[in-house]
Coordinates of N, CA and C in Angstrom, one line a residue:
X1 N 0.8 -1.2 0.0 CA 0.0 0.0 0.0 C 0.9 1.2 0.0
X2 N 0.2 2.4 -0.6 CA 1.1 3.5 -0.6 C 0.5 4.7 0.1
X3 N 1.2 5.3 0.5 CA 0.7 6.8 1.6 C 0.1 7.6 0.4
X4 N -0.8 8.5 1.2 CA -1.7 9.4 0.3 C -1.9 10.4 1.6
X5 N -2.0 11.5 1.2 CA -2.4 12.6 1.9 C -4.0 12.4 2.1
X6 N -4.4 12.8 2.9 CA -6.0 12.4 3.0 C -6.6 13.3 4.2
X7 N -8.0 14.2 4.0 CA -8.3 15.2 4.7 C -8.9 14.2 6.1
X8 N -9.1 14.3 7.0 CA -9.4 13.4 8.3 C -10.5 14.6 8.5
X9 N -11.6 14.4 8.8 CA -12.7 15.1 9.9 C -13.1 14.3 11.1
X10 N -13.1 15.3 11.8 CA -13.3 15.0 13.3 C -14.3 15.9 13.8
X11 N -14.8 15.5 15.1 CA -15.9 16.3 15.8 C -14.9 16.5 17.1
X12 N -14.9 17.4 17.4 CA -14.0 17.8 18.6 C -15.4 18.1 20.0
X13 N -15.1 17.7 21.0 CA -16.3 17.4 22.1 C -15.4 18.1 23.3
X14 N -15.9 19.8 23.8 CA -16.1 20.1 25.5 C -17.1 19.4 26.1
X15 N -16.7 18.5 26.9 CA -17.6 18.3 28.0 C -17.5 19.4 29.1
X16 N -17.1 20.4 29.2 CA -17.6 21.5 30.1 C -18.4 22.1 29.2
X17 N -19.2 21.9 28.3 CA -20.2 22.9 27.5 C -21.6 22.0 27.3
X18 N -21.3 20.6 27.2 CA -22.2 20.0 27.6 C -23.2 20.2 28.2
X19 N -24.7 20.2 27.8 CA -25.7 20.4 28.7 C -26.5 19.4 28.9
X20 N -26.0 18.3 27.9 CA -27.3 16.8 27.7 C -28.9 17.2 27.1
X21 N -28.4 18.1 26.4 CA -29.9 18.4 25.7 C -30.5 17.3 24.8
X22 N -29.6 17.1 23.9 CA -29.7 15.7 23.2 C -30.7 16.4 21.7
X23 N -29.8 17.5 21.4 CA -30.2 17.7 20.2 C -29.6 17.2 18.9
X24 N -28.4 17.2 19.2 CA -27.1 16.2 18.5 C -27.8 14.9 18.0
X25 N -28.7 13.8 19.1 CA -29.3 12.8 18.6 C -30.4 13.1 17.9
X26 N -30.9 13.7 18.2 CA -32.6 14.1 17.4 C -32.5 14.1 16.3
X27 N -31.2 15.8 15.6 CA -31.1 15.9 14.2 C -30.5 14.7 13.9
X28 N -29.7 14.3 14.4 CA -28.8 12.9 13.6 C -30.1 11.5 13.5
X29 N -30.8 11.7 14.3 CA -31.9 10.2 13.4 C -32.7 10.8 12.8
X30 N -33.4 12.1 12.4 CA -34.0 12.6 11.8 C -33.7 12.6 10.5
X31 N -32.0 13.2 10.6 CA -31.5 12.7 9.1 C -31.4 12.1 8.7
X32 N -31.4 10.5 9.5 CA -30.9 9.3 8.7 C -32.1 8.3 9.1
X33 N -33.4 8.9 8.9 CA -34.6 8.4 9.2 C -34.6 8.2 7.1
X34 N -36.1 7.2 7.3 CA -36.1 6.6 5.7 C -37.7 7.0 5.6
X35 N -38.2 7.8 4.8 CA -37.5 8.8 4.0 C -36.8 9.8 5.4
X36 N -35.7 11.0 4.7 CA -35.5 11.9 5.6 C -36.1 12.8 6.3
X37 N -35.6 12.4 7.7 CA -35.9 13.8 8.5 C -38.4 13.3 8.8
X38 N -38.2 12.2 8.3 CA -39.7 11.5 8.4 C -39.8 10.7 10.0
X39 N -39.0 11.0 10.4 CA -39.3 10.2 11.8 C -37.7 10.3 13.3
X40 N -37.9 10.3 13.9 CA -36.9 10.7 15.2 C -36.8 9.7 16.1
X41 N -36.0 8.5 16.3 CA -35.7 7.2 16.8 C -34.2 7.3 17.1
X42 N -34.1 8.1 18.5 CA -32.8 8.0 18.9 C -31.9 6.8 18.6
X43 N -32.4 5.6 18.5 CA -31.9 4.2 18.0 C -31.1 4.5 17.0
X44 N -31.2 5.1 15.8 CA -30.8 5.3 15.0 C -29.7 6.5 14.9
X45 N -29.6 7.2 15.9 CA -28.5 8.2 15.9 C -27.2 7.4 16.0
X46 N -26.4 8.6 15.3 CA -24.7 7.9 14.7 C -23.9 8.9 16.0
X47 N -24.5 9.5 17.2 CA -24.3 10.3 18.2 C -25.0 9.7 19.4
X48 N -24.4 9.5 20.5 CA -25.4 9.4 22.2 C -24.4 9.9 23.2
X49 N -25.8 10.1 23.7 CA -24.9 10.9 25.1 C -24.7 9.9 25.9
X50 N -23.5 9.4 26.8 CA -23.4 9.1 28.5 C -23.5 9.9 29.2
X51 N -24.7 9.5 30.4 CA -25.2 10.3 31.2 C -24.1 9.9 32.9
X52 N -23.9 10.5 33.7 CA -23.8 10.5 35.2 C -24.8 11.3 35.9
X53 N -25.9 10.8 36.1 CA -26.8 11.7 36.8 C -26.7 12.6 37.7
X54 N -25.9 11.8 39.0 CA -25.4 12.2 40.1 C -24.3 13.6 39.9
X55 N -23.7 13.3 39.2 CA -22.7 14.9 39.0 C -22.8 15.5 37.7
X56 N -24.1 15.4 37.0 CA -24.6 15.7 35.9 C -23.5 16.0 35.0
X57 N -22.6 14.9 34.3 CA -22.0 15.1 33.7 C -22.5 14.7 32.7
X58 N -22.1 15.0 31.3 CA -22.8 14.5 29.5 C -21.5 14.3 28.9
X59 N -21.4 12.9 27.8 CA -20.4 12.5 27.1 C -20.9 12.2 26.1
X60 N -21.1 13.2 25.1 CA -21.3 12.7 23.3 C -19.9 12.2 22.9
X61 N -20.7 10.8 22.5 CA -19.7 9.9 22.0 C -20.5 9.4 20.3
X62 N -19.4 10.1 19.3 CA -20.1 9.8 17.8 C -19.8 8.5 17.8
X63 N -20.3 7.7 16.3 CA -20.0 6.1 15.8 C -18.9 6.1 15.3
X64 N -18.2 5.0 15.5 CA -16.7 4.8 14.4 C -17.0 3.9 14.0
X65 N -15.6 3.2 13.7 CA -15.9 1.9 12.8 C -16.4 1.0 13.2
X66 N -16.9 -0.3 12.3 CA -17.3 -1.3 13.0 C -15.8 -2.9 13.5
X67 N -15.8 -2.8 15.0 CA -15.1 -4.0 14.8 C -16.1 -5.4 14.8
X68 N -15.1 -6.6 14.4 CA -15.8 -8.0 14.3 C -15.6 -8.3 15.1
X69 N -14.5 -8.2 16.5 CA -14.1 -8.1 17.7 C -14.1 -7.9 19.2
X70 N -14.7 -8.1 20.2 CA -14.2 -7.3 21.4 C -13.1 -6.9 21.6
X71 N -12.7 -6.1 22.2 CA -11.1 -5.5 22.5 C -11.1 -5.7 23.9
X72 N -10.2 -6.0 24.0 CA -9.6 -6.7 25.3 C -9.1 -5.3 26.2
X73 N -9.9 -4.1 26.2 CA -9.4 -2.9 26.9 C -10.7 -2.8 27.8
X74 N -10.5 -2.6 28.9 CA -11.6 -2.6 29.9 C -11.1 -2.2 31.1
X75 N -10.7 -0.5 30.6 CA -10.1 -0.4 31.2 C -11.4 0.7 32.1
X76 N -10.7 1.7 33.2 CA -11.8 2.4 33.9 C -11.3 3.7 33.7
X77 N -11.9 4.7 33.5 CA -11.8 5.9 33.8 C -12.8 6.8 35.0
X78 N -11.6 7.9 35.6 CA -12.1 8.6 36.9 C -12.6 10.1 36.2
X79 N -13.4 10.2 36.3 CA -14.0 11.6 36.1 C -14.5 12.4 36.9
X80 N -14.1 13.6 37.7 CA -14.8 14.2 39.0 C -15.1 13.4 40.1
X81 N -14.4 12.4 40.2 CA -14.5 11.4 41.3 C -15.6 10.1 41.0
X82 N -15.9 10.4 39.8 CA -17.3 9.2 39.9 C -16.3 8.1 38.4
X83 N -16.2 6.9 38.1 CA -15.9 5.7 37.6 C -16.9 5.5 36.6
X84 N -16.3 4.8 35.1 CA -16.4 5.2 34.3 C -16.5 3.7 33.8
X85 N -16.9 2.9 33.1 CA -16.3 1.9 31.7 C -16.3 2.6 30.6
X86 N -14.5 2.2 30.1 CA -14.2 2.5 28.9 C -15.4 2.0 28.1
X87 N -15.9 1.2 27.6 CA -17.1 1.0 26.5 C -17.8 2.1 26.6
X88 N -17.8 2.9 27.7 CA -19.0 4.2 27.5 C -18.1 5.3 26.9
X89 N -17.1 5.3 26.2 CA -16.8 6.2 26.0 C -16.2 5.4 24.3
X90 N -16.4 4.4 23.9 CA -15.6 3.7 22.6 C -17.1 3.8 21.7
X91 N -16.3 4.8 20.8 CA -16.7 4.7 19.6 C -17.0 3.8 18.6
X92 N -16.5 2.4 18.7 CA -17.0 1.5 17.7 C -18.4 0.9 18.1
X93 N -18.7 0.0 16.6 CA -20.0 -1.3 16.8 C -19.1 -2.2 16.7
X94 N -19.5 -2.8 17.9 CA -18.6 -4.3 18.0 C -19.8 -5.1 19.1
X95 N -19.2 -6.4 18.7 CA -20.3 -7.6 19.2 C -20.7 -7.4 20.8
X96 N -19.5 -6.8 21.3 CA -20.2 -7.0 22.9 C -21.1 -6.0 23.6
X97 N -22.0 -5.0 22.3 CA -22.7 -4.7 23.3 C -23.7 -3.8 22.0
X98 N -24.9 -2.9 21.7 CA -25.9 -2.7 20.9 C -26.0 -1.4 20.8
X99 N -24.6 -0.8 21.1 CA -24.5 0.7 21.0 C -24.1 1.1 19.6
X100 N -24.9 1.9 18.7 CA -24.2 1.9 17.4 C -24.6 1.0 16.3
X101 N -25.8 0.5 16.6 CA -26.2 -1.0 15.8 C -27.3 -0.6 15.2
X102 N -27.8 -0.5 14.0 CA -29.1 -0.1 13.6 C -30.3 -1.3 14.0
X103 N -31.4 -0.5 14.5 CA -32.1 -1.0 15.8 C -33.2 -2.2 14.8
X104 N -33.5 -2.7 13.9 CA -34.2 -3.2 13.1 C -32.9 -4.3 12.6
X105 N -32.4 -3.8 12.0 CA -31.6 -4.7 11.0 C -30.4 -5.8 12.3
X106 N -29.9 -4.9 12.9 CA -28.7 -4.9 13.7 C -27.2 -4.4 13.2
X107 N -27.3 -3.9 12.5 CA -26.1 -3.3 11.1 C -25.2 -2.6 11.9
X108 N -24.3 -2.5 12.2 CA -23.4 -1.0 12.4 C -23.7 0.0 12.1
X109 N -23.6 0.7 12.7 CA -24.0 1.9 12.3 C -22.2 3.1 12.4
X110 N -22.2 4.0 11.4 CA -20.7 5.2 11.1 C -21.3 6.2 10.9
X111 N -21.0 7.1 11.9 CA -21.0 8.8 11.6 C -20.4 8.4 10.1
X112 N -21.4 9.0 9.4 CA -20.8 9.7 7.8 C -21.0 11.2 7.8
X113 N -20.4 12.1 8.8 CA -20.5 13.5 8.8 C -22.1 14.4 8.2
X114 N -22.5 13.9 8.0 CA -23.2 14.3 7.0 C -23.1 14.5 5.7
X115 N -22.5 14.0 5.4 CA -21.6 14.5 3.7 C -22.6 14.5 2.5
X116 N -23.9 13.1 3.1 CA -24.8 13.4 1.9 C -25.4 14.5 1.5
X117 N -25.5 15.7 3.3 CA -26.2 16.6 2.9 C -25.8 17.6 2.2
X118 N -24.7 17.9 2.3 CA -24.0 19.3 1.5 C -22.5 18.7 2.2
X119 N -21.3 18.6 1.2 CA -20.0 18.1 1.8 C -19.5 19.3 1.9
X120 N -19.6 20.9 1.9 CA -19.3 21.6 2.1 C -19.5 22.0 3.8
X121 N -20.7 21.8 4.1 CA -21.4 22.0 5.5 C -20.8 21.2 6.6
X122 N -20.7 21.5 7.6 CA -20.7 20.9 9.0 C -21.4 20.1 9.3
X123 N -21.3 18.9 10.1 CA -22.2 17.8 10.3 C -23.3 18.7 10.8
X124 N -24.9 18.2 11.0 CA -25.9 18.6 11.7 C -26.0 18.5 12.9
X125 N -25.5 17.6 13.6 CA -25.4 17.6 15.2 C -24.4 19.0 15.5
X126 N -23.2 19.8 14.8 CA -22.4 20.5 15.1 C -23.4 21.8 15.0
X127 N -24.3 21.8 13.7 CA -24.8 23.0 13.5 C -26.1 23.0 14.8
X128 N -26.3 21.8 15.4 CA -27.7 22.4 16.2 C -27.5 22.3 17.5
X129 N -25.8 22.0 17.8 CA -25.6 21.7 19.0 C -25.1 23.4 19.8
X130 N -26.4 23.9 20.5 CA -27.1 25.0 21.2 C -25.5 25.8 22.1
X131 N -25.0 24.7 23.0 CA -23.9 25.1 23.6 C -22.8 25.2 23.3
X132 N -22.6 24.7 21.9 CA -21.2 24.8 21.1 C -20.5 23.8 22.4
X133 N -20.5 22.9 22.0 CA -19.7 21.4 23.4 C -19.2 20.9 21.4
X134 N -20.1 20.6 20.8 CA -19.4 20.0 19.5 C -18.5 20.9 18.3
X135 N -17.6 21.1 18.2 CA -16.4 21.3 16.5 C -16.6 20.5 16.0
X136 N -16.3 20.9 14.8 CA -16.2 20.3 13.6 C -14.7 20.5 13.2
X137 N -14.2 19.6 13.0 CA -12.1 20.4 12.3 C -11.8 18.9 11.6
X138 N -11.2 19.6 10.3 CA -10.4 19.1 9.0 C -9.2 19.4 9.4
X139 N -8.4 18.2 9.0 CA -6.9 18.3 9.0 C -6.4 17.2 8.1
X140 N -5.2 17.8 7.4 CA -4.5 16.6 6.6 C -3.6 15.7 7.4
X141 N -3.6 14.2 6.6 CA -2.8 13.4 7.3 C -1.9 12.2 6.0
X142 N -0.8 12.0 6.4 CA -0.8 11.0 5.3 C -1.0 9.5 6.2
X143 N -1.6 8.5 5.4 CA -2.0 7.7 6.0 C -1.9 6.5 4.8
X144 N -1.7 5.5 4.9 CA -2.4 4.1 4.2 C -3.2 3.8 3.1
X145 N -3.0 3.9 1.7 CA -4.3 4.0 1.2 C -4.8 2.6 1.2
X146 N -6.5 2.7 1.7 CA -7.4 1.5 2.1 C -8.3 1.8 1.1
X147 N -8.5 0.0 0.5 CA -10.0 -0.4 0.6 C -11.1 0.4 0.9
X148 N -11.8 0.8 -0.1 CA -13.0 1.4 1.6 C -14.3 0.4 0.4
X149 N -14.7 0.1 2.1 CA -15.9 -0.8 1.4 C -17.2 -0.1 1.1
X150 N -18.1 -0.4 0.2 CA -19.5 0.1 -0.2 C -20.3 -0.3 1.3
X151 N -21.5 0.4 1.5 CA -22.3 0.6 2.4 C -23.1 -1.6 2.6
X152 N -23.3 -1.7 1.3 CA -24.0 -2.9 1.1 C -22.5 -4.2 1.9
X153 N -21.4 -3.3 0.7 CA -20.2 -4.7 1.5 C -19.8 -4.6 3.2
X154 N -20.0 -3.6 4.0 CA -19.8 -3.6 5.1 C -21.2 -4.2 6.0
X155 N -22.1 -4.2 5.3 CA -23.6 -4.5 5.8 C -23.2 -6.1 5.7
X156 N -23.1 -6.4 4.4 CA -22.6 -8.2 4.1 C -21.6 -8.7 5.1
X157 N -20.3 -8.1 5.1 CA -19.3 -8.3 6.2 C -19.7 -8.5 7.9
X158 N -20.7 -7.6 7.8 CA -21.0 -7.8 9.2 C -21.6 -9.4 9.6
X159 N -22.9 -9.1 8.0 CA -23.2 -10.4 8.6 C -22.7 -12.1 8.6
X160 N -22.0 -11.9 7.9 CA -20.9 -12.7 7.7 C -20.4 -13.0 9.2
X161 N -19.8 -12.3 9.6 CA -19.0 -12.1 11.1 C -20.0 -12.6 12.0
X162 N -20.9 -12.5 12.0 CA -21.8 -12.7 12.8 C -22.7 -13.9 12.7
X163 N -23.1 -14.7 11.6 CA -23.8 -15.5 11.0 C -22.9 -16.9 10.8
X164 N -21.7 -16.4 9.7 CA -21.1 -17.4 8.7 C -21.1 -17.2 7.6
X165 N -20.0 -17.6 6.7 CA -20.6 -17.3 5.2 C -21.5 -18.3 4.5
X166 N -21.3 -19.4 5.3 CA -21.7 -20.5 4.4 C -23.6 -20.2 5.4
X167 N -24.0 -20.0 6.5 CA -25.1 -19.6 6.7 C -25.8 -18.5 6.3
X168 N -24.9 -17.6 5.8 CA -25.2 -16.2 4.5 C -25.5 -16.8 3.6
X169 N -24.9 -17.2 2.7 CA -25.0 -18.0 1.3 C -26.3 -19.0 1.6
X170 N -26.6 -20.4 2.5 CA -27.3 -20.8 2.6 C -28.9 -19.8 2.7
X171 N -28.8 -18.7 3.0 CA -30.2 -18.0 3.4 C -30.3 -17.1 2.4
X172 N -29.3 -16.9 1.9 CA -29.4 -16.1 0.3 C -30.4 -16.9 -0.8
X173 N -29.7 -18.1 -0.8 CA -30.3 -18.8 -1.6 C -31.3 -19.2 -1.5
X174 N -32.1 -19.5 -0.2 CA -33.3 -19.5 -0.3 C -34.2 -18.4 -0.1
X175 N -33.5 -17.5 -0.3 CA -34.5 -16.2 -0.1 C -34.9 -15.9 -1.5
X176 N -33.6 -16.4 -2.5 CA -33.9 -16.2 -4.5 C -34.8 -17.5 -4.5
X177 N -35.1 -18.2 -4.1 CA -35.7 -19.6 -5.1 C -37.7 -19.3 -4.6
X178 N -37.3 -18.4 -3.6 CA -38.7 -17.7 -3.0 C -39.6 -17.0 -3.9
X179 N -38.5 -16.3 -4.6 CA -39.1 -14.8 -5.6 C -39.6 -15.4 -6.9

């Protein structure tokens, strides 16, 4: 593989600006509701907040990638004195738990910035997020050029990971000899 310069976007997160309003989720499943902006199913947000009630603290944590894996990090974090699991704060969809998962299918779910809506624009959770707790920042990086898989191949992959291929293939095929 060969290096390529490549723009990286990021959401940059104050949690001292945090207020846990949870507007960030609303616009984010509204947009990625079918048709758009037709329906509001926090489930489907590529954004959630971790709550601490007790010392009202708020952690928007966006989607990343999907692993096929648990990660063997479990670790704890101290925050204002109150204890933390690292999984409340990890960005991926991975098997050990339904954060990040589209709530019907079970699919992974990836912040895609918004890019369908205008790739010039700021994601929607940045534009409606009231306290300014979310940035938005572009930066170049050289990195690896990857594969990147189609929405459908990462959808197949998953279930592959999760099923089998030869149990994929076996329910493919009877799903064509149906039609």
């Amino acid at each position: 593989m060969s290096k390529v310069r490549k723009k990286v976007k990021s959401i940059k997160i104050d949690l001292n600006k945090c207020n846990g309003c949870k507007a960030c989720e609303v616009i984010c499943s509204s947009f990625h509701a079918t048709p758009k902006y037709s329906s509001n199913n926090p489930a489907r947000a590529r954004i959630r907040l971790t709550r601490d009630p007790i010392r009202d603290v708020f952690v928007p944590v966006y989607a990343g990638e999907y692993t096929a894996a648990e990660c063997m990090g479990r670790d704890k974090y101290v925050i204002d004195g109150k204890e933390y699991d690292e999984c409340g704060f990890c960005r991926a969809s991975c098997p050990s738990r339904g954060f990040f998962k589209e709530p019907d299918s079970g699919l992974p779910l990836k912040c895609d910035m918004c890019e369908e809506n205008d790739p010039g624009q700021e994601p929607l959770c940045v534009q409606w997020c009231l306290a300014d707790a979310l940035t938005y920042e572009e930066r170049e990086e050289e990195v690896e050029e990857e594969v990147k898989l189609s929405d459908i191949e990462r959808g197949l992959k998953s279930l592959v990971d999760k099923h089998g291929l030869q149990n994929l293939l076996d329910t493919v095929v009877r799903m064509s000899q149906k039609s």
